[in-house]
Coordinates of C-alpha atoms in Angstrom, one line a residue:
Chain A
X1 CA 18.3 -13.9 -32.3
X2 CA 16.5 -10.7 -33.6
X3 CA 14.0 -9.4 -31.0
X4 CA 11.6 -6.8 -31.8
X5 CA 9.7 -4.9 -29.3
X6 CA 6.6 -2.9 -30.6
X7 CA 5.6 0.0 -28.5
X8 CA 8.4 2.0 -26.2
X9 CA 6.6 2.7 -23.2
X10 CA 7.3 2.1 -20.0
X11 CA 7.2 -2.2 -20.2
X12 CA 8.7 -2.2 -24.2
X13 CA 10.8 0.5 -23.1
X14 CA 12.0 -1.4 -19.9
X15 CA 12.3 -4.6 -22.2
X16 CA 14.6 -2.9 -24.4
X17 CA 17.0 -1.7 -21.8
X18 CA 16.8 -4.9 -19.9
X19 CA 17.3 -7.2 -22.9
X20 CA 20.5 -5.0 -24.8
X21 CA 21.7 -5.2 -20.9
X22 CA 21.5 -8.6 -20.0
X23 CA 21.4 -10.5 -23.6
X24 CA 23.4 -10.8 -26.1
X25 CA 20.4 -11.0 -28.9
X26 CA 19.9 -8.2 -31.3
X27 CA 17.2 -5.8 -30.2
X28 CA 15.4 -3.9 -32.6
X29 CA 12.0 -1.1 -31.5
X30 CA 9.2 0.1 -33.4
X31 CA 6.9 2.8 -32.0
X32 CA 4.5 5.3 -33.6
X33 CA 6.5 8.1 -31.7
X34 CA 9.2 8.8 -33.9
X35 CA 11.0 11.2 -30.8
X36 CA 10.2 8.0 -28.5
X37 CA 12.0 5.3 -31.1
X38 CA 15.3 8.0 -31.5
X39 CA 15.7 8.1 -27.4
X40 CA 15.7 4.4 -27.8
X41 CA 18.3 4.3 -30.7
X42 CA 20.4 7.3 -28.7
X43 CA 20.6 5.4 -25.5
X44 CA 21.6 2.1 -27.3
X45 CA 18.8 0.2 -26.0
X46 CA 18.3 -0.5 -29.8
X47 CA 20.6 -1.0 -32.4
X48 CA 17.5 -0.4 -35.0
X49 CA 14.2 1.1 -35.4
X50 CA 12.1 -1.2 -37.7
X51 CA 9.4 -0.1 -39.7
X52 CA 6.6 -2.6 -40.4
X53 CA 8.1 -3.8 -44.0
X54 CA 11.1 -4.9 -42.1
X55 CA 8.7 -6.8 -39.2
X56 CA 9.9 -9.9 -41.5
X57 CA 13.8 -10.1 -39.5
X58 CA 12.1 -10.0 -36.2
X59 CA 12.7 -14.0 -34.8
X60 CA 10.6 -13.5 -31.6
X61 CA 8.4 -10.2 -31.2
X62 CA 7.0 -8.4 -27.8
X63 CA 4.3 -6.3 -28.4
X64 CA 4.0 -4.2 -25.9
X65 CA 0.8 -1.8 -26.3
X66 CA -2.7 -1.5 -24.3
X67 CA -4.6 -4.6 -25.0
X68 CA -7.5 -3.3 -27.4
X69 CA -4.5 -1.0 -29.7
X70 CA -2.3 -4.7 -29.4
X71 CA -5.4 -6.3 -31.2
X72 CA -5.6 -3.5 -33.7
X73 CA -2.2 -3.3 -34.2
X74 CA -2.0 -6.7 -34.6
X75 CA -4.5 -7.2 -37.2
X76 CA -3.1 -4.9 -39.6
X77 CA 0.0 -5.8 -39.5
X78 CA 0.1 -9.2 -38.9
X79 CA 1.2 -10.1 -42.8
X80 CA 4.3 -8.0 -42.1
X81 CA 5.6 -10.5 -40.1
X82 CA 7.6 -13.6 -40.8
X83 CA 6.0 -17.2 -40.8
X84 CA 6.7 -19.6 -38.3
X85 CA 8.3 -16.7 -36.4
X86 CA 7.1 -16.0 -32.7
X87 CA 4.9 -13.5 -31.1
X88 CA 4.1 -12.6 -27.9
X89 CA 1.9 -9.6 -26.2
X90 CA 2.5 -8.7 -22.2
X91 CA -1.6 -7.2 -22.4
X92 CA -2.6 -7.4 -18.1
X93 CA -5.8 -9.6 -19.4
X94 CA -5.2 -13.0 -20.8
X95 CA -8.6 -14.0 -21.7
X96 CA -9.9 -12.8 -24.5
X97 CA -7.0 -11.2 -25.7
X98 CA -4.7 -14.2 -25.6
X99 CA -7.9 -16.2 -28.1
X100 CA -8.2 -13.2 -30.7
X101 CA -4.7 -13.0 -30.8
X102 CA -4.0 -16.5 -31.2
X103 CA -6.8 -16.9 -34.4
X104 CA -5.1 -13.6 -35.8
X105 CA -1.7 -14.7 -36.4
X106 CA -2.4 -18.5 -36.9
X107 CA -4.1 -17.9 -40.4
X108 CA -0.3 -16.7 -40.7
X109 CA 1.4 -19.6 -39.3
X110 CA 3.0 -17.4 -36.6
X111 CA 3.4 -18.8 -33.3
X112 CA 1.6 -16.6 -30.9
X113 CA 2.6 -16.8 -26.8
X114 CA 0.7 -14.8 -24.5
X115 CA 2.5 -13.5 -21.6
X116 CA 2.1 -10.8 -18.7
X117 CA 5.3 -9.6 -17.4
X118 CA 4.2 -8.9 -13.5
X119 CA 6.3 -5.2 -12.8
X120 CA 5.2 -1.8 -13.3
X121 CA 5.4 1.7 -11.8
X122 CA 2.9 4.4 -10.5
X123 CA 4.0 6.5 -13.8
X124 CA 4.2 5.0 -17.8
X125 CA 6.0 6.0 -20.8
X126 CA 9.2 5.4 -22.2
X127 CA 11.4 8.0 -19.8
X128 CA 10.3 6.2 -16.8
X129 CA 11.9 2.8 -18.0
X130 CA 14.5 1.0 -16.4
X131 CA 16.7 -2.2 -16.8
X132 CA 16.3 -3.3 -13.7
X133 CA 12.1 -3.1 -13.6
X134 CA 12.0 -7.0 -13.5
X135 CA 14.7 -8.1 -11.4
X136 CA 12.6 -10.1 -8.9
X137 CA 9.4 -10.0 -10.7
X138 CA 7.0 -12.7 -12.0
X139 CA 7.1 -13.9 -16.0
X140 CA 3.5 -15.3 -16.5
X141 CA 2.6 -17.2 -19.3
X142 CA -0.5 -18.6 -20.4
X143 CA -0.3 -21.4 -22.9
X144 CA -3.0 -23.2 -24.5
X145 CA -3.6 -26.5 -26.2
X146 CA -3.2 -24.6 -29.6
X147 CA 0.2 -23.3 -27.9
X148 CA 3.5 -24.4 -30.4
X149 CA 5.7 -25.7 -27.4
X150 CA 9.1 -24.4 -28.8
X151 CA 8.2 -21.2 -29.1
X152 CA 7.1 -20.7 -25.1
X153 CA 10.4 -22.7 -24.4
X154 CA 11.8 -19.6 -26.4
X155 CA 10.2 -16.9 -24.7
X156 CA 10.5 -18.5 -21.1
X157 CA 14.8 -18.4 -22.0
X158 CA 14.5 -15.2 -23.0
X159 CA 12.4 -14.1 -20.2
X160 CA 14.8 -16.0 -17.6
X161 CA 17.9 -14.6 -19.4
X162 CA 16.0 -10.9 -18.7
X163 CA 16.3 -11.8 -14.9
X164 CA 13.0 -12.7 -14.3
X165 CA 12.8 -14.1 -10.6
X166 CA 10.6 -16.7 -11.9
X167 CA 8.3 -18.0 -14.7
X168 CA 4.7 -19.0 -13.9
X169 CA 2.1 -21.2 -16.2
X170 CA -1.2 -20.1 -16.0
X171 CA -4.2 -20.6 -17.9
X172 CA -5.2 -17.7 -19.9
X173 CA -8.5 -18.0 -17.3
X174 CA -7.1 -18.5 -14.1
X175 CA -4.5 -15.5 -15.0
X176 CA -7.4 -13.7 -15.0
X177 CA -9.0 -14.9 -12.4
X178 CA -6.1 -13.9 -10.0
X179 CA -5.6 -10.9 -11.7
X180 CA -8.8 -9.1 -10.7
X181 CA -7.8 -9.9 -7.0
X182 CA -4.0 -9.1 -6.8
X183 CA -3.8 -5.9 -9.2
X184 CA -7.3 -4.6 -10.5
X185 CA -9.3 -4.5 -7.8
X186 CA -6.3 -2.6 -5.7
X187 CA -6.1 -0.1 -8.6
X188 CA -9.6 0.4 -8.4
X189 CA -9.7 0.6 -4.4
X190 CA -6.7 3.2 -4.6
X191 CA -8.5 5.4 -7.2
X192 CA -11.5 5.3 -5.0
X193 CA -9.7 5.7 -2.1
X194 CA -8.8 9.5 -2.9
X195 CA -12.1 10.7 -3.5
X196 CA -12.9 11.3 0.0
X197 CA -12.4 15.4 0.9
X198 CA -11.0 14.6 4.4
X199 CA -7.8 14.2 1.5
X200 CA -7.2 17.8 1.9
X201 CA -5.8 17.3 5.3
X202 CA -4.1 14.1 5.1
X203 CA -0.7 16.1 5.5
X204 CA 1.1 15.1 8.2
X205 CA -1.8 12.6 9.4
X206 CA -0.6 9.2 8.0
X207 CA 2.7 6.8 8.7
X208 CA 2.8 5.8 5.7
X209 CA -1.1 3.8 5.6
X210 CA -2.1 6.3 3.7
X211 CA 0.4 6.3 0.6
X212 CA 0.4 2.7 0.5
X213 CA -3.4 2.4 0.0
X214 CA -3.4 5.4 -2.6
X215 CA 0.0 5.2 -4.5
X216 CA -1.2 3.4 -7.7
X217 CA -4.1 5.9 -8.5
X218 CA -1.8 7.5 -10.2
X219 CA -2.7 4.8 -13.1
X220 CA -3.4 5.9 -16.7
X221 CA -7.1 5.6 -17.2
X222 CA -7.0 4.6 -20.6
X223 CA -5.0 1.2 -20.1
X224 CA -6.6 0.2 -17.2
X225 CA -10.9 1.0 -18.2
X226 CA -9.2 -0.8 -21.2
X227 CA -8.1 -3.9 -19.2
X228 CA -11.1 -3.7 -17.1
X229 CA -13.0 -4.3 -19.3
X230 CA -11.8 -7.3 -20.8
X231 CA -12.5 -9.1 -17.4
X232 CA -15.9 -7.8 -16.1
X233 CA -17.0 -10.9 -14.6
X234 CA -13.7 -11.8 -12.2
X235 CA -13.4 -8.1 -11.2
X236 CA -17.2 -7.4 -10.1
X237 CA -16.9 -10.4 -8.4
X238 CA -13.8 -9.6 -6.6
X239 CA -15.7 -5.9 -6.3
X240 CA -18.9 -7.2 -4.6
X241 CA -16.8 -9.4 -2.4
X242 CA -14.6 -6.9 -0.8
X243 CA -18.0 -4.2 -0.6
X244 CA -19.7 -6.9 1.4
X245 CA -16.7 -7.5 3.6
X246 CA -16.3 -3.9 3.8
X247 CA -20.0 -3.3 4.9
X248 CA -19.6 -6.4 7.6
X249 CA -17.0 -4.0 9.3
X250 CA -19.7 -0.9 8.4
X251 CA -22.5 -2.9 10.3
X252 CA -20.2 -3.9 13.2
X253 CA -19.1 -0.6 13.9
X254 CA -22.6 1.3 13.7
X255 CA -23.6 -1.4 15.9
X256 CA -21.0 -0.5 18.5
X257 CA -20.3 -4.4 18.6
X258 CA -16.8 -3.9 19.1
X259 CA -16.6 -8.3 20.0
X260 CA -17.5 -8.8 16.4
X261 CA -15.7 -6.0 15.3
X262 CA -12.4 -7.5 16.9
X263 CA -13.1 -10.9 15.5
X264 CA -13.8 -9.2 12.3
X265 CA -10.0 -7.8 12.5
X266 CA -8.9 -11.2 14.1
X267 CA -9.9 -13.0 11.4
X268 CA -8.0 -10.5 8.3
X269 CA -5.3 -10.7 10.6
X270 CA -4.7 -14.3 10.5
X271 CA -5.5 -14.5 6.8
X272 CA -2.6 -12.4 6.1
X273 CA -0.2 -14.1 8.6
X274 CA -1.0 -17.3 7.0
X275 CA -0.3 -15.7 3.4
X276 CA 2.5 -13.9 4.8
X277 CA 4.0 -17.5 6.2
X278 CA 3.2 -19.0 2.9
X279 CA 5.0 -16.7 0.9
X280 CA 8.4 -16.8 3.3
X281 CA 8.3 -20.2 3.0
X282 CA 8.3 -20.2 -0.7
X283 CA 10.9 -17.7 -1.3
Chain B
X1 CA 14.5 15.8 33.5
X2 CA 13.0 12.5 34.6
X3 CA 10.3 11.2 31.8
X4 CA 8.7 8.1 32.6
X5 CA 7.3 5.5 29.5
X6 CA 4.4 3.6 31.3
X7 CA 3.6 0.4 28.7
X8 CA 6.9 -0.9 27.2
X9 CA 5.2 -2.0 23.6
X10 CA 6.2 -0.9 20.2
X11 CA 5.4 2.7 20.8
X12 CA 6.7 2.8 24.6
X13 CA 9.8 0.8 23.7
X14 CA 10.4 3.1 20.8
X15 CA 9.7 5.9 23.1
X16 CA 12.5 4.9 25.7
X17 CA 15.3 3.3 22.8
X18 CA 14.8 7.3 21.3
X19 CA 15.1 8.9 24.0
X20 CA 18.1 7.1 25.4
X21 CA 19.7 7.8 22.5
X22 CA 19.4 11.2 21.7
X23 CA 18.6 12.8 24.8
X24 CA 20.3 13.3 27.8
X25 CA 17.2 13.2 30.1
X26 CA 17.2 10.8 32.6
X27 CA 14.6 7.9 31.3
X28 CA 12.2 5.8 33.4
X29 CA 10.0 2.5 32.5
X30 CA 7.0 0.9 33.7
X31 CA 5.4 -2.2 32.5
X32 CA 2.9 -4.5 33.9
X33 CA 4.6 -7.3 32.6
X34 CA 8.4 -7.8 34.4
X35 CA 9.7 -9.7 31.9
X36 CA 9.8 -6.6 29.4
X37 CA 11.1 -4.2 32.0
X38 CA 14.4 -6.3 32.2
X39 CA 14.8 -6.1 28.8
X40 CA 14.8 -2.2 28.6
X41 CA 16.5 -2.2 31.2
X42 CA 19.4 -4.9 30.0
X43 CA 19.3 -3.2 26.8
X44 CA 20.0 0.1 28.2
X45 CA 16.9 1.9 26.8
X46 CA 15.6 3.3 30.4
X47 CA 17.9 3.9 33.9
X48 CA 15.1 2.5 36.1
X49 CA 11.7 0.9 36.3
X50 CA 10.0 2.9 38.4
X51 CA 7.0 1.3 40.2
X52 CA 3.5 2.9 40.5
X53 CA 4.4 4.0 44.2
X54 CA 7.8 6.0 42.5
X55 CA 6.3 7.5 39.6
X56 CA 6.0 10.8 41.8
X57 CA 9.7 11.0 40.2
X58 CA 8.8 12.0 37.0
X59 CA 8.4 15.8 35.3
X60 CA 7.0 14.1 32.2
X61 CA 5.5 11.0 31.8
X62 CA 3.9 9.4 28.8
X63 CA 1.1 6.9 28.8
X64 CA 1.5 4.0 26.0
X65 CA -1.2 1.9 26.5
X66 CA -4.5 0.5 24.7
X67 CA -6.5 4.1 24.5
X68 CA -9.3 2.1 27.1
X69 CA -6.4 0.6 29.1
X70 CA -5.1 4.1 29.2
X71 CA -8.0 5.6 30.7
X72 CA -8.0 2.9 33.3
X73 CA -4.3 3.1 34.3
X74 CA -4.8 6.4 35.1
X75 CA -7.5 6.3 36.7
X76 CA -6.2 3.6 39.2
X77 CA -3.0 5.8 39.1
X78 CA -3.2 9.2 38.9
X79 CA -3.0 9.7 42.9
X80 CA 0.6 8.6 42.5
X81 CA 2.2 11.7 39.9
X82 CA 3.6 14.6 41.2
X83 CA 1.3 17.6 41.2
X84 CA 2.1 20.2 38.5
X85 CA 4.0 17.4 36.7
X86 CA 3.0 16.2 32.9
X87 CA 1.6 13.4 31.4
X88 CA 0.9 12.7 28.0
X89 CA -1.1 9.9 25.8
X90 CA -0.2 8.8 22.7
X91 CA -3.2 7.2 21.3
X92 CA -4.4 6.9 18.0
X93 CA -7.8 8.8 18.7
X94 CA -8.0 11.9 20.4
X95 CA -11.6 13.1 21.5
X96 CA -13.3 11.1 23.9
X97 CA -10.1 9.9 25.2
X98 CA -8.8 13.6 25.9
X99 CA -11.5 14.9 27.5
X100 CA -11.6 11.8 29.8
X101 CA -7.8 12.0 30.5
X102 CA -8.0 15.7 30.9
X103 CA -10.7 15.5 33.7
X104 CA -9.0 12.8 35.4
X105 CA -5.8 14.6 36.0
X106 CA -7.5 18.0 36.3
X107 CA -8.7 17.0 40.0
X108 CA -5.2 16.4 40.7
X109 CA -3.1 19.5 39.6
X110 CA -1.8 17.3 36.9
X111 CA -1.1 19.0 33.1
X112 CA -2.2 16.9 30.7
X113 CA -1.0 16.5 26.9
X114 CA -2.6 14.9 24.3
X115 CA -0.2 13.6 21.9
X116 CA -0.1 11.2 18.9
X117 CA 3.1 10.4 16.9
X118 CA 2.6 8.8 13.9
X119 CA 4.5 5.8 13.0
X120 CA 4.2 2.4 13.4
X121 CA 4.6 -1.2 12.1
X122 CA 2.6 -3.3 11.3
X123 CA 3.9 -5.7 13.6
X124 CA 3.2 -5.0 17.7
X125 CA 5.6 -5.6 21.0
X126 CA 8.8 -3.9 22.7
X127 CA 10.8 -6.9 20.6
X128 CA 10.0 -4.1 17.4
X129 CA 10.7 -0.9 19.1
X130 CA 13.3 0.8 17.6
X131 CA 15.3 3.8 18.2
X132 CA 14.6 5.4 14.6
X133 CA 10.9 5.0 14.2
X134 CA 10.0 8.3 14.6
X135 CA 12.5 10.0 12.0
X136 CA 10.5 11.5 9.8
X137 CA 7.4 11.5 11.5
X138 CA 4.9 13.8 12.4
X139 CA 3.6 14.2 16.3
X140 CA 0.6 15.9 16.4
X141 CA -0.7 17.3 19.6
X142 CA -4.1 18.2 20.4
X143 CA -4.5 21.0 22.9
X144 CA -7.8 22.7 23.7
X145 CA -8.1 25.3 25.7
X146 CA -8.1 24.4 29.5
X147 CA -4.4 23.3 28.3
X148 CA -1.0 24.6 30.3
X149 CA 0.5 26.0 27.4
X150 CA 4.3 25.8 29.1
X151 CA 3.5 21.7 29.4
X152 CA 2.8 22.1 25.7
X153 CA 5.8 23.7 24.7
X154 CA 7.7 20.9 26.9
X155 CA 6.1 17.9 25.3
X156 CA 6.9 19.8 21.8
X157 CA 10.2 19.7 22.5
X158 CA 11.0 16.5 23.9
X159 CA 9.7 15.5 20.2
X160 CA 12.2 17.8 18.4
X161 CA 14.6 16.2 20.8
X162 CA 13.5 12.9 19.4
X163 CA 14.0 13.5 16.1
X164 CA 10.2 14.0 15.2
X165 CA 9.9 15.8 11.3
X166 CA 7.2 18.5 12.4
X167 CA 5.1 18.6 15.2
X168 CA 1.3 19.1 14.0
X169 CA -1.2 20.7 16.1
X170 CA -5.0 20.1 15.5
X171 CA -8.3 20.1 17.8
X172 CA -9.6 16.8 18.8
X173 CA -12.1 16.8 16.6
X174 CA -10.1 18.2 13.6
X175 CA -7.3 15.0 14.2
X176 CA -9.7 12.1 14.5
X177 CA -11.9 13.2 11.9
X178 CA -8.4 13.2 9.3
X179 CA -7.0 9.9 11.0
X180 CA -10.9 8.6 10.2
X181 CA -9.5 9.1 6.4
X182 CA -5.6 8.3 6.7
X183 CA -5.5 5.5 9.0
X184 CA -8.6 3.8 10.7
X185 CA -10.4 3.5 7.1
X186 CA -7.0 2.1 5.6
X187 CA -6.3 -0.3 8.2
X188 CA -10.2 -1.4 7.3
X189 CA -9.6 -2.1 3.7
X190 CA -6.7 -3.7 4.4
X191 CA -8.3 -6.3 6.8
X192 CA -11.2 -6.8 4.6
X193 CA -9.1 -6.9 1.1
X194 CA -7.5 -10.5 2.3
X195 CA -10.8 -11.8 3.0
X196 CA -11.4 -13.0 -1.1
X197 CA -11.5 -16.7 -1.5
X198 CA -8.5 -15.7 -4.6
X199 CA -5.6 -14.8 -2.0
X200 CA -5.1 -18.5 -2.1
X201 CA -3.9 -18.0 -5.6
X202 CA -1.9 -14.5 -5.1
X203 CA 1.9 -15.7 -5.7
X204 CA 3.2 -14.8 -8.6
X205 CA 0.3 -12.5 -9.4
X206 CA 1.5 -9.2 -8.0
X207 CA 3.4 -6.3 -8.9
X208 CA 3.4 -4.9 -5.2
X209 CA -0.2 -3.6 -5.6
X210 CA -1.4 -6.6 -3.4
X211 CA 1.5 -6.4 -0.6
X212 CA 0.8 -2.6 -0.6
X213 CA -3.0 -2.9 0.0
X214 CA -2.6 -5.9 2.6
X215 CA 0.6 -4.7 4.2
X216 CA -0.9 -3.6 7.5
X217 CA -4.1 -6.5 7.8
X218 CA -1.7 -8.1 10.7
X219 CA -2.6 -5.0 12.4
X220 CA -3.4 -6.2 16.4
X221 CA -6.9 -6.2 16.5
X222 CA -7.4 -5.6 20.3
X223 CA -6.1 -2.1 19.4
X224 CA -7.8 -1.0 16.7
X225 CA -11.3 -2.2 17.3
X226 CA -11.0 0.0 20.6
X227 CA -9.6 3.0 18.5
X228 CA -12.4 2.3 15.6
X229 CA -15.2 2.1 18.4
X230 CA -13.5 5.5 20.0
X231 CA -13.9 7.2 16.5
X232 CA -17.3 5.4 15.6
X233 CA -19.1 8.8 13.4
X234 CA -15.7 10.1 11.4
X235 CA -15.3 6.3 10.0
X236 CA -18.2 5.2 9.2
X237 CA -18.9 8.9 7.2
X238 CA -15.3 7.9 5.6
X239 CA -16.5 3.8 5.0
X240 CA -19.4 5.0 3.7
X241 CA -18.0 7.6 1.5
X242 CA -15.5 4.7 0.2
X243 CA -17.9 2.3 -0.3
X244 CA -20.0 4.4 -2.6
X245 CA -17.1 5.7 -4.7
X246 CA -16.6 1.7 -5.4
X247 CA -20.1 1.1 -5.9
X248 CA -19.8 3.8 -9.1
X249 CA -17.1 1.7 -10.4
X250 CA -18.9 -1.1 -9.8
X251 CA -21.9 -0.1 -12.2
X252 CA -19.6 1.3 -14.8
X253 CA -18.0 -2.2 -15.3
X254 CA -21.0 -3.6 -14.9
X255 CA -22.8 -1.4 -17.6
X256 CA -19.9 -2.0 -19.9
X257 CA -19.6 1.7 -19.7
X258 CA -16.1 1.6 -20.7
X259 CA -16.2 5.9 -21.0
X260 CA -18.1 6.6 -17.8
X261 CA -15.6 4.4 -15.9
X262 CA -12.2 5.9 -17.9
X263 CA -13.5 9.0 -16.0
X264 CA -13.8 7.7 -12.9
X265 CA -10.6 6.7 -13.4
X266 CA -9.2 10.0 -14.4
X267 CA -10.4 11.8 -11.7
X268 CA -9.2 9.8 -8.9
X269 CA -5.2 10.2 -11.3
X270 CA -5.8 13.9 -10.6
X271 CA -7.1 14.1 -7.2
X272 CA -3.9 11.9 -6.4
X273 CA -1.5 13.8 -8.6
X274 CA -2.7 17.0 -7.0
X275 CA -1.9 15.7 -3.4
X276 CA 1.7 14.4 -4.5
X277 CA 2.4 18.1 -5.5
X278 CA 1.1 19.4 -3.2
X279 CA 2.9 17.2 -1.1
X280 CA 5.8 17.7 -3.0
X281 CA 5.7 21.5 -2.1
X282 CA 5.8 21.3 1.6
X283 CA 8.4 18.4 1.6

């Protein structure tokens, strides 16, 4: 099979070396960076860099860009593409992404599968790819009723042939739904989290609390505003939730209650344990 | 010399596995309950339990308790250490507990140490302890100035002996002010971040941003709502400091201020890629 992956950065980028690695397809790149598609080519995690008129020998694409440039990009060159061939974006918001691109490339008769590869790293870009980045992680996919059945079978093989620990079905809405919990709002807690100026002296003053809570604000501003954005409503709700738990501990503490400021703790304690059990007894 | 770990939990029990290990000073236990005495003592991490009426043996002991049950044990103990001998806390907050410590022991010739290495788990008990948990840690000890500097320099180097990174030194105020930021505030977030109705739904969803942020909610919440209520002013300036920050993020979503909130963004990247340098640079 041909695969084409659009956009070398960091998740294209780790797609490429993880799919010439493991598979035995034929994986071509495009990205706007010409220096970006020849490290590809030179490190053989391509045997070719396609240009859009040649889009037409991609079977299955991956387009791997921030969501608003994968709509873009999409829309402009959706009639390079073949018919009846499949395409898939990995965008972090399913929503309203997953319904523009699905009217897009069905005036084509292109078979559209949106999909959210669940690995990253503090840092993007093509260098810091790796063919190992999705060894244990989560393949979401978010089919809908419009969804040509074959085509996700396709993608799921391909995604389980990349090593993918395992494959999860989601509605495009509940995706991101759980989304704004599990990733957004901790990318927005860590990036608030450093704005305090008691930072300056955090050297030597942390076992390891502190990185954990602040390692992914190293995020790139652009993707995530952009992905934030396409899901207000989930993420101010999972916002105003955690400020109002946040202030129950505030109030408890200014009122030197320390009883409810134990059950407070008690109660976040046994929350995790439970999810904790949950997820060793699922593994 | 003859140090003596009174409370045989994760810290005491780490305490007595290290110093066993890579010390040659003769190492004494104490814990209320008997049942964990006999298995530092089968396990060959102390020589002895020593009971209250023996501690007069020991030239340096360190207390590992609850910081309130710390106060209290001394209290009802301090009549039976050895004049001119050392003792040492390790709790997690420094200021109030110091000054009590140091007054109780003053009245009795006894050189007190405040001391607090920082590592942990983020599960509790002697069954954790381990004899490497303090590689690569810092121990920061808090003199002020009615301290015996030669006691000092004797706590400092038991933790050298230990294997302790760099020892830290810092006022009272100065430590519990930064652990406000580092620790206290994390272990907050934490606790309160598993309290959304959507955890129910987190498998699958996460990247490591979720186990990051909720790694240390299991914390033991007798402990912490006792060093919380010890700190009260430094962390509620830090929770309301955090709190705000989120708040801004909160109205730029909420505004669709898609700009206002890729700066909020960016500014939190650099804070955070300024303290990994700088970090970097004083590895």
């Amino acid at each position: 099979m041909n695969i084409l992956i659009i956009g070398l950065g960091l998740i294209g980028g780790s797609f490429c070396k993880t799919l010439s690695k493991k598979t035995n397809h034929n994986i071509f790149g495009y990205d706007k960076d010409n220096i970006t598609s020849q490290k590809a080519l030179n490190d053989g995690s391509i045997i070719s860099v396609l240009s859009p008129e040649k889009f037409i020998q991609a079977d299955v694409t991956f387009i791997c860009l921030h969501p608003t440039v994968s709509i873009n990009f999409l829309k402009e060159n959706v009639s390079h593409f073949r018919g009846n061939s499949v395409i898939a974006d990995v965008c972090g918001v399913k929503g309203s992404i997953s319904a523009q691109m699905s009217e897009i490339t069905m005036s084509h008769n292109i078979n559209y599968i949106g999909t959210h590869p669940m690995a990253g790293r503090e840092f993007g870009g093509y260098d810091y790819s790796v063919e190992n980045l999705f060894d244990n992680a989560s393949f979401i996919v978010t089919p809908t009723e419009s969804t040509d059945m074959e085509s996700l079978e396709t993608v799921k093989k391909i995604a389980t042939e990349m090593g993918f620990k395992k494959i999860i079905t989601a509605s495009p809405e509940n995706h991101d739904k759980t989304i704004a919990y599990t990733s957004q709002l901790a990318h927005i807690v860590s990036s608030a989290y450093v704005k305090s100026p008691s930072i300056e002296n955090e050297s030597g003053f942390t076992a390891g609390s502190f990185q954990d809570m602040t390692r992914i604000a190293t995020l790139n501003e652009n993707m995530w505003s952009d992905l934030f954005m396409q899901n207000q409503k989930p993420l101010l709700n999972e916002l105003d939730t955690l400020i109002s738990n946040l202030a129950k501990y505030r109030e408890a503490i200014a009122d030197s209650d320390a009883d409810k400021l134990t059950e407070l703790l008690r109660e976040g304690r046994i929350i995790k344990e439970r999810d904790l059990s949950i997820y060793s007894n699922r593994k």
